């Protein structure tokens, strides 16, 4: 089953998710959502985590 693309994202929700992502405080489904939404590769994820 193919997912439909995301057309709209609530900015405050995304900012909070990014902050928690950087702090490694997101549940795995949310972490995967952020990575998919921002089209992050594993290399980029490691760079974000090390900053």
Short mmCIF file of C-alpha atoms in Angstrom, two decimals, residues 1 4 6-7 10-11 17 22 24 35 38 47 50:
data_model
loop_
_atom_site.label_atom_id
_atom_site.label_comp_id
_atom_site.label_asym_id
_atom_site.label_seq_id
_atom_site.Cartn_x
_atom_site.Cartn_y
_atom_site.Cartn_z
CA UNK A 1 0.00 0.00 0.00
CA UNK A 4 0.06 9.65 -0.05
CA UNK A 6 2.37 14.99 2.96
CA UNK A 7 1.03 18.30 1.73
CA UNK A 10 2.02 22.23 11.33
CA UNK A 11 5.17 24.36 11.92
CA UNK A 17 9.73 17.21 16.69
CA UNK A 22 18.16 16.30 18.11
CA UNK A 24 17.10 11.74 20.79
CA UNK A 35 13.73 11.57 8.53
CA UNK A 38 13.16 15.99 5.57
CA UNK A 47 25.80 14.75 11.28
CA UNK A 50 26.79 14.97 16.42
#
